[in-house]
PDB file of C-alpha atoms and ligand atoms in Angstrom:
ATOM      1  CA  MET A 762      19.090  -4.036   1.960  1.00 90.00           C
ATOM      2  CA  PRO A 763      15.465  -3.691   3.103  1.00 96.00           C
ATOM      3  CA  THR A 764      12.857  -4.802   0.604  1.00 98.00           C
ATOM      4  CA  ILE A 765       9.319  -3.469   0.257  1.00 98.00           C
ATOM      5  CA  LEU A 766       6.697  -5.935  -0.988  1.00 98.00           C
ATOM      6  CA  THR A 767       3.281  -4.990  -2.413  1.00 98.00           C
ATOM      7  CA  TYR A 768       0.030  -6.988  -2.384  1.00 98.00           C
ATOM      8  CA  HIS A 769      -3.493  -6.235  -3.654  1.00 98.00           C
ATOM      9  CA  SER A 770      -6.310  -7.814  -1.641  1.00 97.00           C
ATOM     10  CA  GLN A 771      -9.163  -7.071  -4.052  1.00 93.00           C
ATOM     11  CA  ILE A 772      -7.724  -8.497  -7.281  1.00 86.00           C
ATOM     12  CA  LEU A 773      -8.685 -12.167  -7.284  1.00 92.00           C
ATOM     13  CA  SER A 774      -9.255 -14.485 -10.201  1.00 95.00           C
ATOM     14  CA  GLY A 775      -8.635 -17.922  -8.695  1.00 96.00           C
ATOM     15  CA  ASP A 776      -7.576 -19.805  -5.601  1.00 95.00           C
ATOM     16  CA  ASP A 777      -3.885 -20.370  -6.273  1.00 97.00           C
ATOM     17  CA  TYR A 778      -0.788 -18.255  -5.631  1.00 97.00           C
ATOM     18  CA  ALA A 779      -0.613 -16.712  -9.104  1.00 96.00           C
ATOM     19  CA  ARG A 780      -4.236 -15.583  -9.099  1.00 97.00           C
ATOM     20  CA  ASN A 781      -4.884 -14.737  -5.461  1.00 98.00           C
ATOM     21  CA  ASP A 782      -2.700 -12.464  -3.300  1.00 98.00           C
ATOM     22  CA  HIS A 783      -4.314 -13.876  -0.130  1.00 98.00           C
ATOM     23  CA  VAL A 784      -2.915 -17.326  -0.967  1.00 98.00           C
ATOM     24  CA  ALA A 785       0.384 -15.673  -1.918  1.00 98.00           C
ATOM     25  CA  LEU A 786       0.641 -13.600   1.277  1.00 98.00           C
ATOM     26  CA  ALA A 787      -0.031 -16.606   3.530  1.00 98.00           C
ATOM     27  CA  ALA A 788       2.703 -18.607   1.762  1.00 98.00           C
ATOM     28  CA  ASP A 789       5.123 -15.659   1.737  1.00 98.00           C
ATOM     29  CA  LEU A 790       4.703 -15.057   5.484  1.00 98.00           C
ATOM     30  CA  ARG A 791       5.801 -18.660   6.098  1.00 98.00           C
ATOM     31  CA  LEU A 792       8.771 -18.162   3.772  1.00 98.00           C
ATOM     32  CA  LEU A 793       9.834 -14.928   5.505  1.00 98.00           C
ATOM     33  CA  THR A 794       9.745 -16.649   8.902  1.00 97.00           C
ATOM     34  CA  ASP A 795      11.635 -19.700   7.536  1.00 97.00           C
ATOM     35  CA  CYS A 796      14.303 -17.392   6.040  1.00 96.00           C
ATOM     36  CA  ALA A 797      14.524 -15.337   9.260  1.00 96.00           C
ATOM     37  CA  ARG A 798      13.528 -12.171   7.408  1.00 97.00           C
ATOM     38  CA  PRO A 799      12.085  -9.733   9.977  1.00 98.00           C
ATOM     39  CA  VAL A 800       8.973  -7.819   8.888  1.00 98.00           C
ATOM     40  CA  VAL A 801       9.329  -4.200  10.007  1.00 98.00           C
ATOM     41  CA  PRO A 802       7.110  -1.118   9.661  1.00 98.00           C
ATOM     42  CA  LEU A 803       7.741   1.226   6.734  1.00 98.00           C
ATOM     43  CA  SER A 804       8.472   3.877   9.390  1.00 98.00           C
ATOM     44  CA  PHE A 805      11.690   1.990  10.298  1.00 98.00           C
ATOM     45  CA  VAL A 806      12.981   2.584   6.753  1.00 98.00           C
ATOM     46  CA  LEU A 807      11.969   6.248   6.946  1.00 98.00           C
ATOM     47  CA  ASP A 808      13.742   6.455  10.332  1.00 98.00           C
ATOM     48  CA  ALA A 809      16.937   5.295   8.605  1.00 98.00           C
ATOM     49  CA  PHE A 810      16.688   8.169   6.114  1.00 98.00           C
ATOM     50  CA  ASP A 811      16.325  10.541   9.076  1.00 98.00           C
ATOM     51  CA  GLY A 812      19.372   9.079  10.836  1.00 97.00           C
ATOM     52  CA  LEU A 813      17.191   7.751  13.663  1.00 98.00           C
ATOM     53  CA  ARG A 814      17.984   4.099  12.905  1.00 97.00           C
ATOM     54  CA  ASN A 815      21.029   2.331  11.482  1.00 97.00           C
ATOM     55  CA  TRP A 816      20.700   0.992   7.955  1.00 98.00           C
ATOM     56  CA  SER A 817      22.675  -2.046   9.125  1.00 97.00           C
ATOM     57  CA  SER A 818      19.783  -2.994  11.454  1.00 97.00           C
ATOM     58  CA  LEU A 819      17.533  -3.273   8.380  1.00 97.00           C
ATOM     59  CA  THR A 820      19.801  -5.413   6.175  1.00 95.00           C
ATOM     60  CA  HIS A 821      17.423  -8.386   5.975  1.00 96.00           C
ATOM     61  CA  ALA A 822      14.219  -6.498   6.749  1.00 98.00           C
ATOM     62  CA  VAL A 823      11.051  -6.759   4.703  1.00 98.00           C
ATOM     63  CA  VAL A 824       8.218  -4.203   4.655  1.00 98.00           C
ATOM     64  CA  LEU A 825       4.686  -5.302   3.717  1.00 98.00           C
ATOM     65  CA  THR A 826       2.457  -2.855   1.836  1.00 98.00           C
ATOM     66  CA  PHE A 827      -1.109  -3.292   0.616  1.00 98.00           C
ATOM     67  CA  ASP A 828      -2.452  -1.043  -2.159  1.00 98.00           C
ATOM     68  CA  ASP A 829      -5.905   0.518  -2.570  1.00 97.00           C
ATOM     69  CA  GLY A 830      -7.153  -0.076   0.991  1.00 97.00           C
ATOM     70  CA  ALA A 831      -9.960  -2.519   0.210  1.00 97.00           C
ATOM     71  CA  VAL A 832     -11.802  -4.007   3.204  1.00 97.00           C
ATOM     72  CA  LEU A 833     -10.336  -7.368   2.131  1.00 98.00           C
ATOM     73  CA  ASP A 834      -7.170  -6.072   3.800  1.00 98.00           C
ATOM     74  CA  TRP A 835      -9.040  -6.210   7.084  1.00 98.00           C
ATOM     75  CA  ARG A 836     -12.147  -8.350   6.958  1.00 98.00           C
ATOM     76  CA  ASP A 837     -12.862 -11.877   5.656  1.00 98.00           C
ATOM     77  CA  ILE A 838     -15.311 -11.768   2.767  1.00 96.00           C
ATOM     78  CA  ASP A 839     -17.180 -14.163   0.506  1.00 95.00           C
ATOM     79  CA  TYR A 840     -15.829 -13.442  -2.983  1.00 95.00           C
ATOM     80  CA  PRO A 841     -18.335 -14.051  -5.795  1.00 93.00           C
ATOM     81  CA  GLY A 842     -17.397 -17.306  -7.544  1.00 94.00           C
ATOM     82  CA  LEU A 843     -14.392 -17.944  -5.284  1.00 96.00           C
ATOM     83  CA  GLY A 844     -15.936 -18.335  -1.846  1.00 96.00           C
ATOM     84  CA  PRO A 845     -14.611 -17.257   1.563  1.00 96.00           C
ATOM     85  CA  GLN A 846     -11.347 -15.305   1.591  1.00 97.00           C
ATOM     86  CA  ARG A 847      -9.260 -14.757   4.728  1.00 98.00           C
ATOM     87  CA  SER A 848      -8.353 -11.072   5.020  1.00 98.00           C
ATOM     88  CA  PHE A 849      -4.728  -9.947   4.963  1.00 98.00           C
ATOM     89  CA  ALA A 850      -5.071  -8.847   8.618  1.00 98.00           C
ATOM     90  CA  ASN A 851      -6.416 -12.245   9.673  1.00 98.00           C
ATOM     91  CA  LEU A 852      -3.697 -14.071   7.701  1.00 98.00           C
ATOM     92  CA  MET A 853      -1.186 -11.962   9.649  1.00 98.00           C
ATOM     93  CA  ARG A 854      -2.932 -12.729  12.969  1.00 98.00           C
ATOM     94  CA  ASP A 855      -3.002 -16.459  12.119  1.00 98.00           C
ATOM     95  CA  HIS A 856       0.723 -16.349  11.375  1.00 98.00           C
ATOM     96  CA  ILE A 857       1.530 -14.423  14.551  1.00 98.00           C
ATOM     97  CA  GLU A 858      -0.450 -16.960  16.583  1.00 98.00           C
ATOM     98  CA  GLN A 859       1.206 -19.967  14.905  1.00 97.00           C
ATOM     99  CA  THR A 860       4.793 -18.722  14.942  1.00 97.00           C
ATOM    100  CA  GLY A 861       5.022 -15.906  17.480  1.00 96.00           C
ATOM    101  CA  THR A 862       6.626 -13.763  14.748  1.00 94.00           C
ATOM    102  CA  PRO A 863       5.696 -10.083  15.004  1.00 95.00           C
ATOM    103  CA  LEU A 864       4.121  -8.658  11.830  1.00 98.00           C
ATOM    104  CA  CYS A 865       2.969  -5.260  10.619  1.00 98.00           C
ATOM    105  CA  ALA A 866       1.991  -3.640   7.322  1.00 98.00           C
ATOM    106  CA  SER A 867       0.945  -0.408   5.657  1.00 98.00           C
ATOM    107  CA  SER A 868      -2.321  -0.129   3.758  1.00 98.00           C
ATOM    108  CA  PHE A 869      -2.435   2.662   1.172  1.00 98.00           C
ATOM    109  CA  ALA A 870      -6.010   3.922   1.097  1.00 98.00           C
ATOM    110  CA  ILE A 871      -7.922   6.257  -1.220  1.00 98.00           C
ATOM    111  CA  ALA A 872      -9.122   9.262   0.760  1.00 98.00           C
ATOM    112  CA  SER A 873     -12.296  10.390  -1.008  1.00 98.00           C
ATOM    113  CA  ARG A 874     -15.365   8.473   0.118  1.00 97.00           C
ATOM    114  CA  ARG A 875     -17.242   9.491  -3.019  1.00 97.00           C
ATOM    115  CA  ALA A 876     -14.416   8.221  -5.242  1.00 97.00           C
ATOM    116  CA  ARG A 877     -14.333   4.924  -3.351  1.00 98.00           C
ATOM    117  CA  GLU A 878     -18.081   4.508  -3.656  1.00 97.00           C
ATOM    118  CA  GLU A 879     -17.932   5.040  -7.433  1.00 97.00           C
ATOM    119  CA  MET A 880     -15.001   2.632  -7.818  1.00 96.00           C
ATOM    120  CA  ASP A 881     -16.798   0.043  -5.692  1.00 96.00           C
ATOM    121  CA  ARG A 882     -19.970   0.398  -7.763  1.00 96.00           C
ATOM    122  CA  LEU A 883     -18.333   0.357 -11.202  1.00 95.00           C
ATOM    123  CA  SER A 884     -15.198  -1.783 -10.795  1.00 93.00           C
ATOM    124  CA  LEU A 885     -15.984  -4.118  -7.876  1.00 93.00           C
ATOM    125  CA  PHE A 886     -19.296  -5.637  -6.817  1.00 93.00           C
ATOM    126  CA  GLY A 887     -20.996  -2.674  -5.136  1.00 95.00           C
ATOM    127  CA  ARG A 888     -20.729  -4.376  -1.748  1.00 95.00           C
ATOM    128  CA  GLY A 889     -18.930  -1.615   0.145  1.00 96.00           C
ATOM    129  CA  TRP A 890     -15.493  -3.201  -0.235  1.00 96.00           C
ATOM    130  CA  LEU A 891     -13.815   0.208  -0.353  1.00 97.00           C
ATOM    131  CA  SER A 892     -15.430   1.478   2.830  1.00 98.00           C
ATOM    132  CA  ASP A 893     -13.418   3.226   5.542  1.00 98.00           C
ATOM    133  CA  ASP A 894     -15.276   1.750   8.504  1.00 98.00           C
ATOM    134  CA  TRP A 895     -12.217  -0.272   9.582  1.00 98.00           C
ATOM    135  CA  TRP A 896      -9.556   2.463   9.439  1.00 98.00           C
ATOM    136  CA  SER A 897      -9.876   3.714  13.014  1.00 98.00           C
ATOM    137  CA  GLU A 898     -10.018   0.160  14.399  1.00 98.00           C
ATOM    138  CA  ALA A 899      -6.845  -0.703  12.443  1.00 98.00           C
ATOM    139  CA  THR A 900      -5.153   2.462  13.680  1.00 98.00           C
ATOM    140  CA  ARG A 901      -5.958   1.603  17.292  1.00 98.00           C
ATOM    141  CA  GLU A 902      -4.638  -1.954  16.941  1.00 97.00           C
ATOM    142  CA  GLN A 903      -1.422  -0.670  15.260  1.00 96.00           C
ATOM    143  CA  MET A 904      -0.787  -3.776  13.162  1.00 98.00           C
ATOM    144  CA  ILE A 905      -1.780  -2.102   9.876  1.00 98.00           C
ATOM    145  CA  ALA A 906      -1.012   1.611   9.357  1.00 98.00           C
ATOM    146  CA  ILE A 907      -3.432   3.453   7.060  1.00 98.00           C
ATOM    147  CA  GLU A 908      -1.350   5.536   4.647  1.00 98.00           C
ATOM    148  CA  SER A 909      -2.241   7.730   1.651  1.00 98.00           C
ATOM    149  CA  HIS A 910      -2.934   6.567  -1.893  1.00 98.00           C
ATOM    150  CA  GLY A 911      -4.199  10.011  -2.944  1.00 98.00           C
ATOM    151  CA  LEU A 912      -7.591  11.638  -2.952  1.00 98.00           C
ATOM    152  CA  ASP A 913      -9.239   9.708  -5.786  1.00 97.00           C
ATOM    153  CA  HIS A 914      -6.472   7.685  -7.552  1.00 96.00           C
ATOM    154  CA  ASP A 915      -7.339   9.803 -10.631  1.00 95.00           C
ATOM    155  CA  HIS A 916      -9.569   6.784 -11.252  1.00 95.00           C
ATOM    156  CA  PRO A 917     -11.737   6.824 -14.401  1.00 94.00           C
ATOM    157  CA  ASP A 918     -14.789   5.621 -12.390  1.00 95.00           C
ATOM    158  CA  VAL A 919     -14.883   8.958 -10.539  1.00 92.00           C
ATOM    159  CA  ASP A 920     -15.771  10.768 -13.788  1.00 92.00           C
ATOM    160  CA  PRO A 921     -16.238   8.372 -16.731  1.00 91.00           C
ATOM    161  CA  THR A 922     -16.859  11.382 -19.039  1.00 93.00           C
ATOM    162  CA  ASP A 923     -13.252  12.594 -18.576  1.00 94.00           C
ATOM    163  CA  PRO A 924     -11.018  10.630 -21.001  1.00 94.00           C
ATOM    164  CA  LYS A 925      -7.842  12.028 -19.400  1.00 94.00           C
ATOM    165  CA  ARG A 926      -8.476  10.196 -16.109  1.00 95.00           C
ATOM    166  CA  GLY A 927      -6.505   7.068 -15.195  1.00 95.00           C
ATOM    167  CA  ASN A 928      -3.095   8.748 -15.423  1.00 96.00           C
ATOM    168  CA  PHE A 929      -1.608   9.963 -12.152  1.00 97.00           C
ATOM    169  CA  ALA A 930       1.309  11.579 -14.022  1.00 97.00           C
ATOM    170  CA  ARG A 931      -1.081  14.353 -15.028  1.00 97.00           C
ATOM    171  CA  ILE A 932      -1.106  15.535 -11.384  1.00 97.00           C
ATOM    172  CA  ASP A 933       1.558  18.135 -12.101  1.00 97.00           C
ATOM    173  CA  ASP A 934       0.462  21.537 -10.780  1.00 98.00           C
ATOM    174  CA  PRO A 935       0.212  22.994  -7.253  1.00 98.00           C
ATOM    175  CA  GLN A 936      -3.578  22.894  -7.174  1.00 98.00           C
ATOM    176  CA  SER A 937      -4.059  19.260  -8.190  1.00 97.00           C
ATOM    177  CA  CYS A 938      -1.114  18.178  -5.999  1.00 98.00           C
ATOM    178  CA  ALA A 939      -2.685  19.963  -3.024  1.00 98.00           C
ATOM    179  CA  LEU A 940      -5.891  17.994  -3.572  1.00 98.00           C
ATOM    180  CA  GLN A 941      -4.254  14.602  -4.102  1.00 98.00           C
ATOM    181  CA  ILE A 942      -1.668  15.020  -1.341  1.00 98.00           C
ATOM    182  CA  ASP A 943      -2.670  17.585   1.320  1.00 98.00           C
ATOM    183  CA  ARG A 944      -6.419  17.065   1.174  1.00 98.00           C
ATOM    184  CA  ALA A 945      -5.975  13.270   1.074  1.00 98.00           C
ATOM    185  CA  SER A 946      -3.777  13.273   4.207  1.00 98.00           C
ATOM    186  CA  HIS A 947      -6.266  15.543   5.980  1.00 98.00           C
ATOM    187  CA  ASP A 948      -9.253  13.343   5.113  1.00 98.00           C
ATOM    188  CA  ILE A 949      -7.489  10.103   6.018  1.00 98.00           C
ATOM    189  CA  GLU A 950      -6.442  11.522   9.387  1.00 98.00           C
ATOM    190  CA  ARG A 951     -10.008  12.669  10.072  1.00 98.00           C
ATOM    191  CA  ILE A 952     -11.351   9.148   9.455  1.00 98.00           C
ATOM    192  CA  SER A 953      -8.512   6.975  10.794  1.00 98.00           C
ATOM    193  CA  GLY A 954      -7.327   9.155  13.669  1.00 98.00           C
ATOM    194  CA  ARG A 955      -3.727   9.078  12.416  1.00 98.00           C
ATOM    195  CA  ARG A 956      -1.947  11.370   9.965  1.00 98.00           C
ATOM    196  CA  PRO A 957      -0.369   9.436   7.058  1.00 98.00           C
ATOM    197  CA  GLN A 958       3.444   9.302   7.005  1.00 98.00           C
ATOM    198  CA  ALA A 959       3.782   7.787   3.540  1.00 98.00           C
ATOM    199  CA  PHE A 960       2.266   8.157   0.087  1.00 98.00           C
ATOM    200  CA  ALA A 961       1.926   5.531  -2.663  1.00 98.00           C
ATOM    201  CA  TYR A 962       1.706   6.830  -6.231  1.00 98.00           C
ATOM    202  CA  PRO A 963      -1.473   5.538  -7.893  1.00 98.00           C
ATOM    203  CA  TYR A 964      -0.586   3.263 -10.858  1.00 97.00           C
ATOM    204  CA  GLY A 965       3.052   3.838  -9.778  1.00 97.00           C
ATOM    205  CA  GLN A 966       2.953   7.051 -11.841  1.00 97.00           C
ATOM    206  CA  ALA A 967       4.229  10.513 -10.918  1.00 98.00           C
ATOM    207  CA  SER A 968       4.956  13.767 -12.677  1.00 98.00           C
ATOM    208  CA  ASP A 969       8.425  15.195 -12.224  1.00 98.00           C
ATOM    209  CA  TYR A 970       6.822  18.133 -10.439  1.00 98.00           C
ATOM    210  CA  LEU A 971       5.037  15.962  -7.860  1.00 98.00           C
ATOM    211  CA  ARG A 972       7.939  13.625  -7.247  1.00 98.00           C
ATOM    212  CA  ARG A 973      10.899  16.021  -7.347  1.00 98.00           C
ATOM    213  CA  HIS A 974       9.404  19.325  -6.235  1.00 98.00           C
ATOM    214  CA  TYR A 975       6.008  19.173  -4.537  1.00 98.00           C
ATOM    215  CA  LEU A 976       6.485  16.167  -2.226  1.00 98.00           C
ATOM    216  CA  PRO A 977      10.076  16.924  -1.122  1.00 98.00           C
ATOM    217  CA  SER A 978       9.125  20.501  -0.156  1.00 98.00           C
ATOM    218  CA  ARG A 979       5.482  20.208   0.922  1.00 98.00           C
ATOM    219  CA  GLY A 980       5.433  16.594   2.180  1.00 98.00           C
ATOM    220  CA  PRO A 981       7.315  17.167   5.455  1.00 98.00           C
ATOM    221  CA  GLN A 982       5.100  20.167   6.294  1.00 98.00           C
ATOM    222  CA  ILE A 983       2.029  17.908   6.316  1.00 98.00           C
ATOM    223  CA  GLY A 984       3.603  14.922   8.065  1.00 98.00           C
ATOM    224  CA  LEU A 985       4.711  12.866   5.059  1.00 98.00           C
ATOM    225  CA  ARG A 986       8.122  11.238   5.397  1.00 98.00           C
ATOM    226  CA  GLY A 987       8.398   9.348   2.105  1.00 98.00           C
ATOM    227  CA  ALA A 988       6.646   7.960  -0.958  1.00 98.00           C
ATOM    228  CA  VAL A 989       6.658   4.555  -2.606  1.00 98.00           C
ATOM    229  CA  SER A 990       6.725   3.797  -6.321  1.00 98.00           C
ATOM    230  CA  THR A 991       6.245   0.440  -8.027  1.00 98.00           C
ATOM    231  CA  GLU A 992       9.695   0.474  -9.582  1.00 98.00           C
ATOM    232  CA  PRO A 993      11.276  -2.861  -8.626  1.00 98.00           C
ATOM    233  CA  GLY A 994      14.347  -2.833  -6.388  1.00 97.00           C
ATOM    234  CA  ALA A 995      15.616  -2.841  -2.819  1.00 95.00           C
ATOM    235  CA  VAL A 996      15.859   0.275  -0.649  1.00 98.00           C
ATOM    236  CA  GLY A 997      19.177   1.724   0.494  1.00 97.00           C
ATOM    237  CA  PRO A 998      20.735   4.935   1.777  1.00 97.00           C
ATOM    238  CA  GLY A 999      21.138   6.080  -1.833  1.00 97.00           C
ATOM    239  CA  SER A1000      17.431   5.636  -2.656  1.00 98.00           C
ATOM    240  CA  ASP A1001      15.174   8.616  -3.271  1.00 98.00           C
ATOM    241  CA  ARG A1002      12.857   8.668  -0.228  1.00 98.00           C
ATOM    242  CA  TRP A1003      10.147  10.221  -2.437  1.00 98.00           C
ATOM    243  CA  TRP A1004      10.433   7.386  -4.988  1.00 98.00           C
ATOM    244  CA  LEU A1005      11.146   4.268  -2.952  1.00 98.00           C
ATOM    245  CA  PRO A1006      11.293   1.055  -4.991  1.00 98.00           C
ATOM    246  CA  ARG A1007       8.814  -1.746  -4.333  1.00 98.00           C
ATOM    247  CA  TYR A1008       8.297  -5.246  -5.651  1.00 98.00           C
ATOM    248  CA  VAL A1009       4.728  -6.178  -6.638  1.00 98.00           C
ATOM    249  CA  CYS A1010       3.328  -9.661  -5.992  1.00 98.00           C
ATOM    250  CA  ASN A1011       2.416 -11.553  -9.160  1.00 97.00           C
ATOM    251  CA  ARG A1012       4.272  -9.012 -11.278  1.00 97.00           C
ATOM    252  CA  ASP A1013       7.823  -9.196  -9.898  1.00 98.00           C
ATOM    253  CA  TRP A1014       7.529 -12.629  -8.266  1.00 98.00           C
ATOM    254  CA  CYS A1015       4.904 -15.350  -8.745  1.00 97.00           C
ATOM    255  CA  SER A1016       5.859 -18.059  -6.223  1.00 98.00           C
ATOM    256  CA  THR A1017       7.657 -18.414  -2.899  1.00 98.00           C
ATOM    257  CA  ALA A1018      10.666 -19.829  -4.790  1.00 98.00           C
ATOM    258  CA  GLU A1019      10.831 -16.651  -6.880  1.00 98.00           C
ATOM    259  CA  LEU A1020      10.424 -14.457  -3.781  1.00 98.00           C
ATOM    260  CA  ARG A1021      13.251 -16.317  -2.078  1.00 98.00           C
ATOM    261  CA  ARG A1022      15.524 -15.732  -5.086  1.00 97.00           C
ATOM    262  CA  LEU A1023      14.493 -12.087  -5.231  1.00 96.00           C
ATOM    263  CA  LEU A1024      15.286 -11.536  -1.533  1.00 96.00           C
ATOM    264  CA  GLU A1025      18.604 -13.371  -1.848  1.00 95.00           C
ATOM    265  CA  SER A1026      19.599 -11.168  -4.812  1.00 93.00           C
ATOM    266  CA  HIS A1027      20.096  -8.148  -2.518  1.00 87.00           C
TER     267      HIS A1027
HETATM  268 ZN1   ZN B1201      -3.804   1.777  -6.593  1.00 88.37          ZN
END
C-alpha cells in the first residue's frame, strides 16, 4: 500500500538523523532507492481514489510531504549554531543527479503572509524563512507542489492575546472553515500560480465538521482532492481521502532501519 512520509525542514536541533530532518531525508532517499520504492506525487494517490489510476500500480509507492512550507524546503541556509543546511529541494536534486531516480514532493504552506511573518519573527529567527518568494519558481519546476496548510495554522503567534489559538480542531463553523480552506487556496494560487489539490491539517487536528462535512462537500468545488492527517498508517482504497494517514519523521521512525521496517510492515 502507498505510504505518505512527512518531514519538517525548519525544526533542527543537531546534525544527526534524530535531530535534523535534512540529514534524515538524505539518508531516507538512499534507502528508498536501495529498496526500489518509487517516489510518486500525492496526486497519483488521489488519482487512485478517482479511479484514474490502479491501486496496484502504487503498491510500493512512497509520497514525500513537507509541512509548514519554510524556505528551508527550497533554499540552503546557514542555521544559527548548526551551520550550512542543504535544502530539501537540493537534497532531492543531488539524489536525482547521483542515482537518476525521479523524485517529487508536496510542500504544505501557510497562506497568510502576515501570519507567516509573525511566526517567523516570534518562533524562528526573523530571517524571512517563511517567505513565499520561492513558490512560483517551485511551481514552474514541478518537483515540489505547493499545497495548502490553511490560512494561518491557527498559530498562537498570529494573536498572542487569544488563549484559544493553537488548536485547529476549533475550526468548526462555515465561516472559519471558509477562511482556513477557501481563502487559503485562493491566496496560495495567487502567489504560486497553481491551485492547491491537497490540504494538510495543522497540528494534525480537525473538527468533525471540517473533516466529515465541510471538506468532502466544499473541497471539490475549490479544486481540493484530498486532505492529509498525521495519523500513522498506509493509504489504501478503504482510506478516507479527507483524512489520509501519514507517518512523521522522528515521531514514527527515527532511523533508516526503522523506516525500512515500517515500509515492510505494509
Ligand atoms: Zn504545521
